[in-house]
GROMACS .gro file of C-alpha atoms in nm:
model
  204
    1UNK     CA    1   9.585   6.796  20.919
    2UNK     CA    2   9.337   7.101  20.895
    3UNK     CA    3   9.165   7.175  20.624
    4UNK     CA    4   9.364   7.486  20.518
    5UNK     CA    5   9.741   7.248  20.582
    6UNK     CA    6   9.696   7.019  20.288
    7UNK     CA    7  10.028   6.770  20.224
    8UNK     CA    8  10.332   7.014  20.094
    9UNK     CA    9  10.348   6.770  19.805
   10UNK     CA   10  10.095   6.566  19.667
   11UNK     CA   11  10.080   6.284  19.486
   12UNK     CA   12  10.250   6.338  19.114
   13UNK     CA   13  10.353   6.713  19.206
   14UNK     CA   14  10.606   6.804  18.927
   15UNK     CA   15  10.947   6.859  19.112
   16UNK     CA   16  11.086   7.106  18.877
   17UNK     CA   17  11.507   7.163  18.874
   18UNK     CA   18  11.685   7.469  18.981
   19UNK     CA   19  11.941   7.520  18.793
   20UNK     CA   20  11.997   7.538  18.414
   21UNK     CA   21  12.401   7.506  18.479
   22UNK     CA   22  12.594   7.230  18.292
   23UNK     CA   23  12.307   7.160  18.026
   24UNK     CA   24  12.247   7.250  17.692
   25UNK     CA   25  11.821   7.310  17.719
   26UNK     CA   26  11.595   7.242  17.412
   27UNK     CA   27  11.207   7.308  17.326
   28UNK     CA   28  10.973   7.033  17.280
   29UNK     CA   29  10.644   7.033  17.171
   30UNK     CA   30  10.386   6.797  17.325
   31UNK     CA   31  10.084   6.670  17.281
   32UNK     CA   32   9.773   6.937  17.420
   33UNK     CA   33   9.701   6.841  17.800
   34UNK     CA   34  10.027   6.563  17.789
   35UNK     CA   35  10.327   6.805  17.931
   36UNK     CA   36  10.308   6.677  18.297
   37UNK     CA   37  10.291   6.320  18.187
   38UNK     CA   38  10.567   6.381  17.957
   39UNK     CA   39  10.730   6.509  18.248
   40UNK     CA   40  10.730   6.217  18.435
   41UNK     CA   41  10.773   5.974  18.141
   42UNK     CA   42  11.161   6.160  18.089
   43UNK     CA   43  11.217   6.091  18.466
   44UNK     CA   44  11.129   5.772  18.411
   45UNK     CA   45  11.416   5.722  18.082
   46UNK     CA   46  11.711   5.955  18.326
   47UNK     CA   47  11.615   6.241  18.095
   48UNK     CA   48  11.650   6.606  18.234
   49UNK     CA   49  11.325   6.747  18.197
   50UNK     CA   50  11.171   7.093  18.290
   51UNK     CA   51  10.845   7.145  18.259
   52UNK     CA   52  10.724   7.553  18.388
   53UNK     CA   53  10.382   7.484  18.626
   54UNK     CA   54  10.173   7.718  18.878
   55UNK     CA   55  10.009   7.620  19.163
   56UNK     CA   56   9.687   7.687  19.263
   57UNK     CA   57   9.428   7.648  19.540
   58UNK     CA   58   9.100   7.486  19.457
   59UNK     CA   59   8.799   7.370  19.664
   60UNK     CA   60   8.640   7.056  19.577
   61UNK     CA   61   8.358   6.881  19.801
   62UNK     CA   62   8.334   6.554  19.842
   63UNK     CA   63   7.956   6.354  19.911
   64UNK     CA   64   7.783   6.698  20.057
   65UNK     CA   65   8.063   6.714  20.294
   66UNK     CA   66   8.232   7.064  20.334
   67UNK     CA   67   8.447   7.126  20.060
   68UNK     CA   68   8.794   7.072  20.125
   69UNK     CA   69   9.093   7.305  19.994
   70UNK     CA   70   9.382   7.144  19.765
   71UNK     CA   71   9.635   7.207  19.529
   72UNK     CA   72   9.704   7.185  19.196
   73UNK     CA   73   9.934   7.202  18.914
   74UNK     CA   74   9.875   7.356  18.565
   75UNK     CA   75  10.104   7.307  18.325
   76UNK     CA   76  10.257   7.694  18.232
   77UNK     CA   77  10.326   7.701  17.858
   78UNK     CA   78  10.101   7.521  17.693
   79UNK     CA   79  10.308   7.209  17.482
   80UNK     CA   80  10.585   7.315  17.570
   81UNK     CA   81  10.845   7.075  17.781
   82UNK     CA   82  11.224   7.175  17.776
   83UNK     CA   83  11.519   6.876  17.830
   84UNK     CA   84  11.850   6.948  17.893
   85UNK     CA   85  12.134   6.752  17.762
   86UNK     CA   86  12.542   6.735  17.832
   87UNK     CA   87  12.802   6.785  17.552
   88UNK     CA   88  12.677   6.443  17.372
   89UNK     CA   89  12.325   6.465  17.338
   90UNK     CA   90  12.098   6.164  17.262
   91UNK     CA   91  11.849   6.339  17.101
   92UNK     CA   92  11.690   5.957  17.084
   93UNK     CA   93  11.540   5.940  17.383
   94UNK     CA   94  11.209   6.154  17.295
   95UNK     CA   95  11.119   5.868  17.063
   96UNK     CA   96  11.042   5.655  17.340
   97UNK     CA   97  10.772   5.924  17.456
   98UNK     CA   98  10.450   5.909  17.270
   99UNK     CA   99  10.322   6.196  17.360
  100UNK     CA  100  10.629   6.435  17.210
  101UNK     CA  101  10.574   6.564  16.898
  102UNK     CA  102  10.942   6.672  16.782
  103UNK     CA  103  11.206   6.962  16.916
  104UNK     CA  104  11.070   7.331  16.819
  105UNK     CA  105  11.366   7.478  16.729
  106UNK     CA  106  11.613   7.378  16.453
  107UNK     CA  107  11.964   7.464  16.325
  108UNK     CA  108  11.929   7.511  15.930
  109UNK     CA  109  12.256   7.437  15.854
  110UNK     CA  110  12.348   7.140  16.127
  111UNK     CA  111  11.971   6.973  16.086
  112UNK     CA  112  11.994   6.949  16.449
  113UNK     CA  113  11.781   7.088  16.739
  114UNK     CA  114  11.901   7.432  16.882
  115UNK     CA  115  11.969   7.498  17.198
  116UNK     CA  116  11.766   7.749  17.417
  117UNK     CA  117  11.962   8.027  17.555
  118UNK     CA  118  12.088   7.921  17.946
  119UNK     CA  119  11.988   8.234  18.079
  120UNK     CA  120  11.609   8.197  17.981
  121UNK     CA  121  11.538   7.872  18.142
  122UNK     CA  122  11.766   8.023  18.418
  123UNK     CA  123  11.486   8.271  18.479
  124UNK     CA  124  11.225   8.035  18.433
  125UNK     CA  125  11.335   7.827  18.706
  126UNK     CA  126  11.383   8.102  18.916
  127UNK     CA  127  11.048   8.275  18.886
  128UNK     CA  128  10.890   7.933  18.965
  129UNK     CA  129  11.112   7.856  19.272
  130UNK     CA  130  10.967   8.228  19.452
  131UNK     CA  131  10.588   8.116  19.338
  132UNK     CA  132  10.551   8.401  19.043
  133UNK     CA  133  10.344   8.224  18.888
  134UNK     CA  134  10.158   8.080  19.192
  135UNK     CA  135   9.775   8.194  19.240
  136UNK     CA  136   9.729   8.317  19.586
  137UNK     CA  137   9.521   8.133  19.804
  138UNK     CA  138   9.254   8.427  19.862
  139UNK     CA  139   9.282   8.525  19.480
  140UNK     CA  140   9.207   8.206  19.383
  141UNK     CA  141   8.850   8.127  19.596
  142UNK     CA  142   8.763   8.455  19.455
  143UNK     CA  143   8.811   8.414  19.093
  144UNK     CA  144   8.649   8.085  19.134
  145UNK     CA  145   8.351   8.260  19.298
  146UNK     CA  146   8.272   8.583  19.049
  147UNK     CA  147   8.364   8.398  18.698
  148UNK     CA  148   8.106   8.330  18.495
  149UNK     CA  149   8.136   8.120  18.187
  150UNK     CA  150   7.946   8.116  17.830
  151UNK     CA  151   7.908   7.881  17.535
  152UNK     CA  152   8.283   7.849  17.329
  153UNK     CA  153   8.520   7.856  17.609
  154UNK     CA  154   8.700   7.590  17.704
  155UNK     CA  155   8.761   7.511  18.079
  156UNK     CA  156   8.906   7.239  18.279
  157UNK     CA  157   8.704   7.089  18.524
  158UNK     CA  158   8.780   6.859  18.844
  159UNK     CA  159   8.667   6.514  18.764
  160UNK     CA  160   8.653   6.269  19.105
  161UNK     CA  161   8.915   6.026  19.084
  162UNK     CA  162   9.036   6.148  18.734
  163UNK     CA  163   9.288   6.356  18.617
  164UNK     CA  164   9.209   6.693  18.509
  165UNK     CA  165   9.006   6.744  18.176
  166UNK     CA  166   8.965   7.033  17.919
  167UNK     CA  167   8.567   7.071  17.780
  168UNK     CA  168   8.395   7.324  17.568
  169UNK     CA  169   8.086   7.499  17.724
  170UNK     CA  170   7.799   7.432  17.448
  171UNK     CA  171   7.579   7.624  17.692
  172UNK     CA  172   7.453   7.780  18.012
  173UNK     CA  173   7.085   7.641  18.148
  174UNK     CA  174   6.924   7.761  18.480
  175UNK     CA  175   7.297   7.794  18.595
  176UNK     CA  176   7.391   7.431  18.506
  177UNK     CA  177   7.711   7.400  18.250
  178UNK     CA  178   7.629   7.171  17.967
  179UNK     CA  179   8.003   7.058  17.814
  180UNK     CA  180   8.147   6.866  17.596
  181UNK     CA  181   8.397   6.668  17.591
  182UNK     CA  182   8.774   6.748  17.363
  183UNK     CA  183   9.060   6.504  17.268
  184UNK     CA  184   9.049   6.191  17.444
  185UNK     CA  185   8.681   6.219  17.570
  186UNK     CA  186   8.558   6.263  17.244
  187UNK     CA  187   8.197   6.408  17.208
  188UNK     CA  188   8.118   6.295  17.588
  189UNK     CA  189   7.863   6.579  17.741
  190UNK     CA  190   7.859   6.668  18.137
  191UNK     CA  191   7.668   6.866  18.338
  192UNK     CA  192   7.868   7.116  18.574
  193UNK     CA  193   7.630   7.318  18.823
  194UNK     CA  194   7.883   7.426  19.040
  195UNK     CA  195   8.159   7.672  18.841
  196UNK     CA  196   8.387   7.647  19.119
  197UNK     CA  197   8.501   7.304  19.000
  198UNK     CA  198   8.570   7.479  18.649
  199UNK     CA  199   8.897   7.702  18.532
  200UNK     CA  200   8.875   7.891  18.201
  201UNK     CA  201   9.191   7.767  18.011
  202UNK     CA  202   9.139   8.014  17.674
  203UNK     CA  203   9.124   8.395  17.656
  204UNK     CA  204   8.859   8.611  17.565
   0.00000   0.00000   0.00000
């Protein structure tokens, strides 16, 4: 396999659904940095999950070696996860998820979750199946290569053997990225000197 043919799937690639037919769809919110693994934790319970994600092409190296091209997923919306459910829901089975926070929307008169209109997570699903939301592979070496961060943003970073995590740049020395560490990792500080293996995940 050459370096520009990486597998069509990799390992834990979200395969999202196509169609929104014969389901009622509701919002959840999620935990920050959680809506892939909620993903798979639904599969896991029979659930019918959809979770929006765009692919892009990274490069990561590897010992000195030349840096090989792969890639990944990014959750879309931000804590957001949507499930769909027949004509009986059991709304129970997101208690058995840790990492779900409760439904967004709610009926003020049934104190029940509302549905999401069809159509939306119709076009969702669409837009994702023809890669809208995809990063080219030539747009993506070059935003990698021009970006520059500063202290306050937050950016994800490509951790070997880990999943990816989400630090705050505390500041920029002799080109080296001093972060730090959010949620699970606490107040941990790295050092980043290549900003190729960071993404900036917040707006400026």
């Amino acid at each position: 396999m050459s370096e520009t043919t990486p597998a069509p799937n990799p390992p834990g690639w979200i395969v999202n659904p196509t169609s929104a037919e014969g389901l009622n769809w509701f919002a959840l919110r999620v935990t920050p940095q959680h809506e892939k693994a909620v993903f798979r934790e639904l599969i896991d319970l029979a659930a019918n999950p959809f979770c929006p994600v765009a692919a892009r092409w990274v490069r990561l190296a590897s010992g000195g070696k030349a840096k090989r091209k792969v890639r990944r997923q990014y959750a879309l919306l931000a804590t957001y996860v949507f499930i769909g459910f027949d004509d009986a829901p059991d709304f129970s089975v997101v208690d058995d998820v840790a990492a779900i926070r409760g439904f967004v929307c709610f009926d003020s008169q049934e104190r029940e979750p509302s549905t999401i209109r069809r159509e939306q997570i119709q076009s969702l699903m669409d837009r994702q199946a023809r890669g809208v939301f995809d990063t080219p592979d030539w747009e993506a070496n070059t935003q990698r290569e021009t970006i520059s961060y500063r202290a306050g943003d937050k950016v994800r970073v490509d951790l070997p053997g880990q999943s990816d995590q989400v630090f705050e740049v505390m500041r920029v020395r002799n080109a080296k990225h001093i972060l730090r560490g959010l949620g699970l990792l606490g107040k941990e500080e790295i050092t980043v000197s290549d900003p190729r293996r960071m993404e900036l995940v917040t707006e400026r």
